Backbone as a chain_set.jsonl record, in Angstrom:
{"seq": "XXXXXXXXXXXXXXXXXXXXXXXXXXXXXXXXXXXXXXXXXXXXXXXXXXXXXXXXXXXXXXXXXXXXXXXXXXXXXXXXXXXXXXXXXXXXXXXXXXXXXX", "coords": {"N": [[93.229, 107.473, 122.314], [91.264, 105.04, 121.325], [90.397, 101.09, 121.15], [87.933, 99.244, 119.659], [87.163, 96.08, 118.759], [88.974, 95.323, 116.219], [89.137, 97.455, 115.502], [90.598, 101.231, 115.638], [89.051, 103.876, 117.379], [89.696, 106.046, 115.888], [88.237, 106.54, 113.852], [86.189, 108.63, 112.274], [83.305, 110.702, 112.873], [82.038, 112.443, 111.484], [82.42, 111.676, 109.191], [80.983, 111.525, 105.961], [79.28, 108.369, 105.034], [79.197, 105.407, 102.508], [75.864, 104.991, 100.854], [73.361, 102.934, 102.607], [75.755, 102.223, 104.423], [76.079, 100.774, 107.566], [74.556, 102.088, 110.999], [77.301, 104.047, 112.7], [78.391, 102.171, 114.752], [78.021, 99.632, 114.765], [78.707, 99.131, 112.04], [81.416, 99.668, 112.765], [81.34, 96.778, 114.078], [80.665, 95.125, 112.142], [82.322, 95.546, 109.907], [85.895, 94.407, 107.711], [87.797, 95.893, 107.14], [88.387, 95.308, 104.849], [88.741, 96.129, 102.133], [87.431, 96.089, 99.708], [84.653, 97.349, 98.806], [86.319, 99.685, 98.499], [87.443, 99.049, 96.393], [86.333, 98.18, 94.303], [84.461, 100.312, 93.435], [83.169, 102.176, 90.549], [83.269, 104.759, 89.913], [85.557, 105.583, 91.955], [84.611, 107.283, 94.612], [85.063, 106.354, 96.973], [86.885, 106.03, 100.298], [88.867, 104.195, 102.69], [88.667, 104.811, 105.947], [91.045, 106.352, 108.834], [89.99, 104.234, 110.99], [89.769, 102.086, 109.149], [87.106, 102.492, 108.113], [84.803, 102.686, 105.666], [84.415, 105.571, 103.596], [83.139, 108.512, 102.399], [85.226, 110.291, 99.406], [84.043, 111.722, 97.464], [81.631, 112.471, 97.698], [79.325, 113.47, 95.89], [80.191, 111.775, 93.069], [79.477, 109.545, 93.366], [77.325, 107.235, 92.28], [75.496, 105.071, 93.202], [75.189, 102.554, 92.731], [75.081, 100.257, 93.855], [77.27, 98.604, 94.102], [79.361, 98.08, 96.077], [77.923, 97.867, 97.941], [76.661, 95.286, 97.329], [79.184, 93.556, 97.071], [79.907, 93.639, 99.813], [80.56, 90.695, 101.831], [80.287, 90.686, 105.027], [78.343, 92.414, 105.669], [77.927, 95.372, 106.518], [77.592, 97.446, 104.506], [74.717, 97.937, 103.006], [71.971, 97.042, 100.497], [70.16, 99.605, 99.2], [66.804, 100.846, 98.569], [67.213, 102.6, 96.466], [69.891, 101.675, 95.951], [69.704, 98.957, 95.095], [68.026, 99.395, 92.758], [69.791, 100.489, 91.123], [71.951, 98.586, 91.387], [70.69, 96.546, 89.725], [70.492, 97.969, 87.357], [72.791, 97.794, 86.735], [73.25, 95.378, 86.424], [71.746, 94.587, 84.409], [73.211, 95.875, 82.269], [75.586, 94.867, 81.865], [74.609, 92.143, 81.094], [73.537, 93.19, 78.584], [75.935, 93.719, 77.765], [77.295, 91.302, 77.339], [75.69, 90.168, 74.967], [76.242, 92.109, 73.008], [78.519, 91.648, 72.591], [78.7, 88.705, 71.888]], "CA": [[92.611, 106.655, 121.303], [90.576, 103.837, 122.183], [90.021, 100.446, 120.342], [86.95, 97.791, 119.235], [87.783, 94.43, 118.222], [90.115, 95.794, 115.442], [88.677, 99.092, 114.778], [90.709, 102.279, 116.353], [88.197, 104.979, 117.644], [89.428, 107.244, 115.06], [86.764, 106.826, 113.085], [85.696, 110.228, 112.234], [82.126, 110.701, 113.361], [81.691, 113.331, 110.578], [82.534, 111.423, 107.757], [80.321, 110.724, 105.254], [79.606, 106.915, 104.572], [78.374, 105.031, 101.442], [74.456, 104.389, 101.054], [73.565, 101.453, 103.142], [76.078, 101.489, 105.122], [75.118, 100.8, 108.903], [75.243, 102.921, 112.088], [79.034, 103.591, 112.504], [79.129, 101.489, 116.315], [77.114, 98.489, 113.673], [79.56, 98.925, 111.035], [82.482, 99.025, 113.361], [80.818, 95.238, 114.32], [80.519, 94.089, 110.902], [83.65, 95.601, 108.646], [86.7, 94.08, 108.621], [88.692, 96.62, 106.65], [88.954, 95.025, 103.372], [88.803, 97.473, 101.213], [86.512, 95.816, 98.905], [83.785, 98.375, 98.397], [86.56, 101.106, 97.89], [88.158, 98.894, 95.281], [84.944, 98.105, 93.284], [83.797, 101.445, 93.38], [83.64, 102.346, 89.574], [83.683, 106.145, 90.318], [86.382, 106.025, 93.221], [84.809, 107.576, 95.288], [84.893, 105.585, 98.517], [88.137, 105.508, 100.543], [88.737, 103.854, 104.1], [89.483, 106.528, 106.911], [91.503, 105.744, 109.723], [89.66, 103.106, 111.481], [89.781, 101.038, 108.513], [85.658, 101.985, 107.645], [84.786, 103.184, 104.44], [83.799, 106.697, 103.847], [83.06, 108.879, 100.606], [85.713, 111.469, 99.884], [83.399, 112.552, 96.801], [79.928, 111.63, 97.451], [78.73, 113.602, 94.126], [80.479, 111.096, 91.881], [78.619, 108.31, 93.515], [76.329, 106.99, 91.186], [74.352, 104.363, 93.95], [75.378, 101.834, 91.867], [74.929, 99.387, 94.75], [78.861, 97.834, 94.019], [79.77, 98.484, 97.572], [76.853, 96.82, 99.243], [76.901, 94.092, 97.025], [80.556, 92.819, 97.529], [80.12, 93.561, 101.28], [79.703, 90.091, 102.65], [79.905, 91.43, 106.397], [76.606, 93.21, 106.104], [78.697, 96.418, 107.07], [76.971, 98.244, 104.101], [73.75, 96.965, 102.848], [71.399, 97.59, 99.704], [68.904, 100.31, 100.002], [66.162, 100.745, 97.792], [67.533, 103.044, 96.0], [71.112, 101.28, 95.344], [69.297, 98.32, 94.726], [67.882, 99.717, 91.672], [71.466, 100.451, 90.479], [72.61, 97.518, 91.127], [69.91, 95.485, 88.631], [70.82, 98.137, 86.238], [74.456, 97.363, 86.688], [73.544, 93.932, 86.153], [71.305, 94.993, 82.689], [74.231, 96.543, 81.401], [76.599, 93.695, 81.945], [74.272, 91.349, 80.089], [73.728, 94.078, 77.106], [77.313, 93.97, 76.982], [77.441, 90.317, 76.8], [74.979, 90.195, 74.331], [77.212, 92.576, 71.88], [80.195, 90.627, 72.23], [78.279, 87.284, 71.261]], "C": [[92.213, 105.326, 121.937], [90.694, 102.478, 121.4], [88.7, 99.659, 120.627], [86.996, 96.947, 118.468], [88.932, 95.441, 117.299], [90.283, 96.896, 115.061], [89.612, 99.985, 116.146], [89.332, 103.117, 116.208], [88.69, 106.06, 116.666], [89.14, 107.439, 113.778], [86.067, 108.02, 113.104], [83.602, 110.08, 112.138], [81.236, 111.877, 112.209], [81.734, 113.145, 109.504], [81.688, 111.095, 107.2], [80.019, 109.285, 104.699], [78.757, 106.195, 103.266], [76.721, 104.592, 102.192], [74.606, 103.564, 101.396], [74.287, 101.267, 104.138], [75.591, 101.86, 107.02], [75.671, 101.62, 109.81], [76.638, 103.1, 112.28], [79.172, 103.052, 113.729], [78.071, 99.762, 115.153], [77.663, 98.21, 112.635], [81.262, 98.871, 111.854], [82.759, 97.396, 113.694], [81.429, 94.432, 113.117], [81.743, 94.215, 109.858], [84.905, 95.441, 108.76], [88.343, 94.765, 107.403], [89.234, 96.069, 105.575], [89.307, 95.116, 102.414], [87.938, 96.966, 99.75], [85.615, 96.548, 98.152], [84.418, 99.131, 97.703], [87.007, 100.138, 96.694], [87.012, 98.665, 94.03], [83.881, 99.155, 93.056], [83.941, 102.079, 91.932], [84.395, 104.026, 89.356], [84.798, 106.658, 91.4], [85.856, 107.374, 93.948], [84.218, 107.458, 96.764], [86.824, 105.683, 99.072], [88.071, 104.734, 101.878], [89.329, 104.665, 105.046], [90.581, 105.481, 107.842], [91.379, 104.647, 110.604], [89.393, 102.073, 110.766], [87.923, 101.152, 107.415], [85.688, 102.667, 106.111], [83.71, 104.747, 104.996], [84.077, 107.371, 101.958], [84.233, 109.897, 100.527], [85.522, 111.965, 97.858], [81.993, 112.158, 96.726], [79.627, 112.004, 96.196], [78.959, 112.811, 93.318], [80.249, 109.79, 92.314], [77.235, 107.847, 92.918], [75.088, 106.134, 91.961], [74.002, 102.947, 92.879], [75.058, 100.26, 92.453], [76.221, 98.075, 94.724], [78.807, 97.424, 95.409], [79.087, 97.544, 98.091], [77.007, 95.116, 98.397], [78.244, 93.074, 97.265], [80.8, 92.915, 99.123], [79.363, 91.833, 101.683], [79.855, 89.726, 104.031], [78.664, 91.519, 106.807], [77.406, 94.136, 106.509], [77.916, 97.77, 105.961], [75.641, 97.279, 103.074], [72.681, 97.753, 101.77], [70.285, 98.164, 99.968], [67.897, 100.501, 98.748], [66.662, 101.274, 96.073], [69.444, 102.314, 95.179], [70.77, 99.88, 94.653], [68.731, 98.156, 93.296], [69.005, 100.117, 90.822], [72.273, 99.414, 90.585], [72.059, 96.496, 89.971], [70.107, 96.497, 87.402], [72.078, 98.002, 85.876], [74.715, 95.985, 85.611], [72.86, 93.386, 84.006], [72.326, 94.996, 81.826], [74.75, 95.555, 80.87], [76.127, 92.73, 81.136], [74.271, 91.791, 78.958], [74.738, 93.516, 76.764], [77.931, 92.464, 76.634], [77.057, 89.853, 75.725], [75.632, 90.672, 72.83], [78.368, 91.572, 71.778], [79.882, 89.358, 71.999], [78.396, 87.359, 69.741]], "O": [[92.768, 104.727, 122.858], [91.48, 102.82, 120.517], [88.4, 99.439, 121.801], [86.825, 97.208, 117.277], [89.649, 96.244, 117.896], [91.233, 97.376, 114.443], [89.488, 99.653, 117.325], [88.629, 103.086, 115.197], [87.993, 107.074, 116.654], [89.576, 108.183, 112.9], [85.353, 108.319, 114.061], [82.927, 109.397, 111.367], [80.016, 112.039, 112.202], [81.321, 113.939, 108.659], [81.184, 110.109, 107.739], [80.693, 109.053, 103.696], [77.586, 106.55, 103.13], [76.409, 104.159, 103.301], [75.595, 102.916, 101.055], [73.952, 100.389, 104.933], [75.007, 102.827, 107.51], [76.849, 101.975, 109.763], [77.284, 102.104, 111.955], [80.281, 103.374, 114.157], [77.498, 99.038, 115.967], [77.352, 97.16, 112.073], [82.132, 98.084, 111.48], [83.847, 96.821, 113.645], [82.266, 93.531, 113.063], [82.117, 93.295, 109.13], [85.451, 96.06, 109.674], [89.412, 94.243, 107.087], [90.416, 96.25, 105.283], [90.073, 94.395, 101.775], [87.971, 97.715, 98.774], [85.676, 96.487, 96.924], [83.981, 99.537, 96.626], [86.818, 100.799, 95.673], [87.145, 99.13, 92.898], [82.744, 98.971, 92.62], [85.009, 102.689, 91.899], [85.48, 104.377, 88.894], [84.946, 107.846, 91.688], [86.522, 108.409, 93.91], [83.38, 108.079, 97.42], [87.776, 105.442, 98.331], [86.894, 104.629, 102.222], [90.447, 105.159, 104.9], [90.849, 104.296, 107.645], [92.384, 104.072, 111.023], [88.864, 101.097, 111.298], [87.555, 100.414, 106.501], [86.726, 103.096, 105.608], [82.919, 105.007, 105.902], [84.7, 107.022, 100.955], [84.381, 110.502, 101.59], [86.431, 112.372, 97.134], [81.399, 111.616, 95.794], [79.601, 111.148, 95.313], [78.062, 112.758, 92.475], [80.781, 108.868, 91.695], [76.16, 108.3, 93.31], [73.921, 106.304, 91.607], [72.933, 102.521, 92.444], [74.843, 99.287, 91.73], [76.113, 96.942, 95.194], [78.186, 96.426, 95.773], [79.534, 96.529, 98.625], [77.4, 94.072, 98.918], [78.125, 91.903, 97.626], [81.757, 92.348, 99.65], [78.155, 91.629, 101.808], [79.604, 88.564, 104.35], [78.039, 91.045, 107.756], [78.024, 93.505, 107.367], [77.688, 98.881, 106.44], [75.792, 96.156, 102.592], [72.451, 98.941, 101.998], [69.433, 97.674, 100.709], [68.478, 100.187, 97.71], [66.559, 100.701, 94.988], [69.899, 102.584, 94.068], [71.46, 99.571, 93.682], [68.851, 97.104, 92.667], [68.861, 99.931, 89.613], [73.287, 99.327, 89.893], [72.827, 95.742, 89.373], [69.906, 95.962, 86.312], [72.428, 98.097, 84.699], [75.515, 95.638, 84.742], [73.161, 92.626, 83.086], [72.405, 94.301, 80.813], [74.579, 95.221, 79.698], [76.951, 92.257, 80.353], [74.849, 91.14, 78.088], [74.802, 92.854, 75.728], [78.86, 92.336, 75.837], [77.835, 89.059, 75.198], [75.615, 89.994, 71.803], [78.858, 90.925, 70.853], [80.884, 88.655, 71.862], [78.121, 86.377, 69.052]]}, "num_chains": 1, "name": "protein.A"}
């Protein structure tokens, strides 16, 4: 087993990673194992593998909600067009729901 800056090499090279996020030797750079993403994930399903990165362990019940990228401030996973548009409807919602409760 090898290391980079804080990251072990066993970072699984097969894992699936949330939308956005960057190359895994670019996200080894930028993430510093916070667990942020997985915890603001409304659907759980993000976890962090062994090297600390985030990875999906249900992509289907990922909605592309753009949580993840948004609370990354690393840059380790980053909004893509597509999560981007889930994130401004995230942000719709959230006002709706302010809106009722006024």
């Amino acid at each position: 087993m090898s290391t980079y800056g804080s990251h072990s090499w066993q970072a699984d090279l097969a894992m699936e990673r949330p939308p956005g996020a960057l190359p895994l030797v670019h996200l080894i750079e930028k993430c510093t194992s916070c667990g942020d993403c997985v915890a603001v994930c409304p659907v759980y399903a993000l976890l962090l593998d062994g090297a600390g990165l985030p990875y999906f362990v249900d992509k289907a019940a990922c909605t592309k909600c753009g949580l993840c990228a948004d609370i990354c401030i690393h840059g380790g996973i980053l909004l893509t067009e597509e999560t981007a548009r889930g994130l401004a409807a995230q942000k719709r919602n959230a006002s709706d729901l302010k809106v009722i409760r006024a």
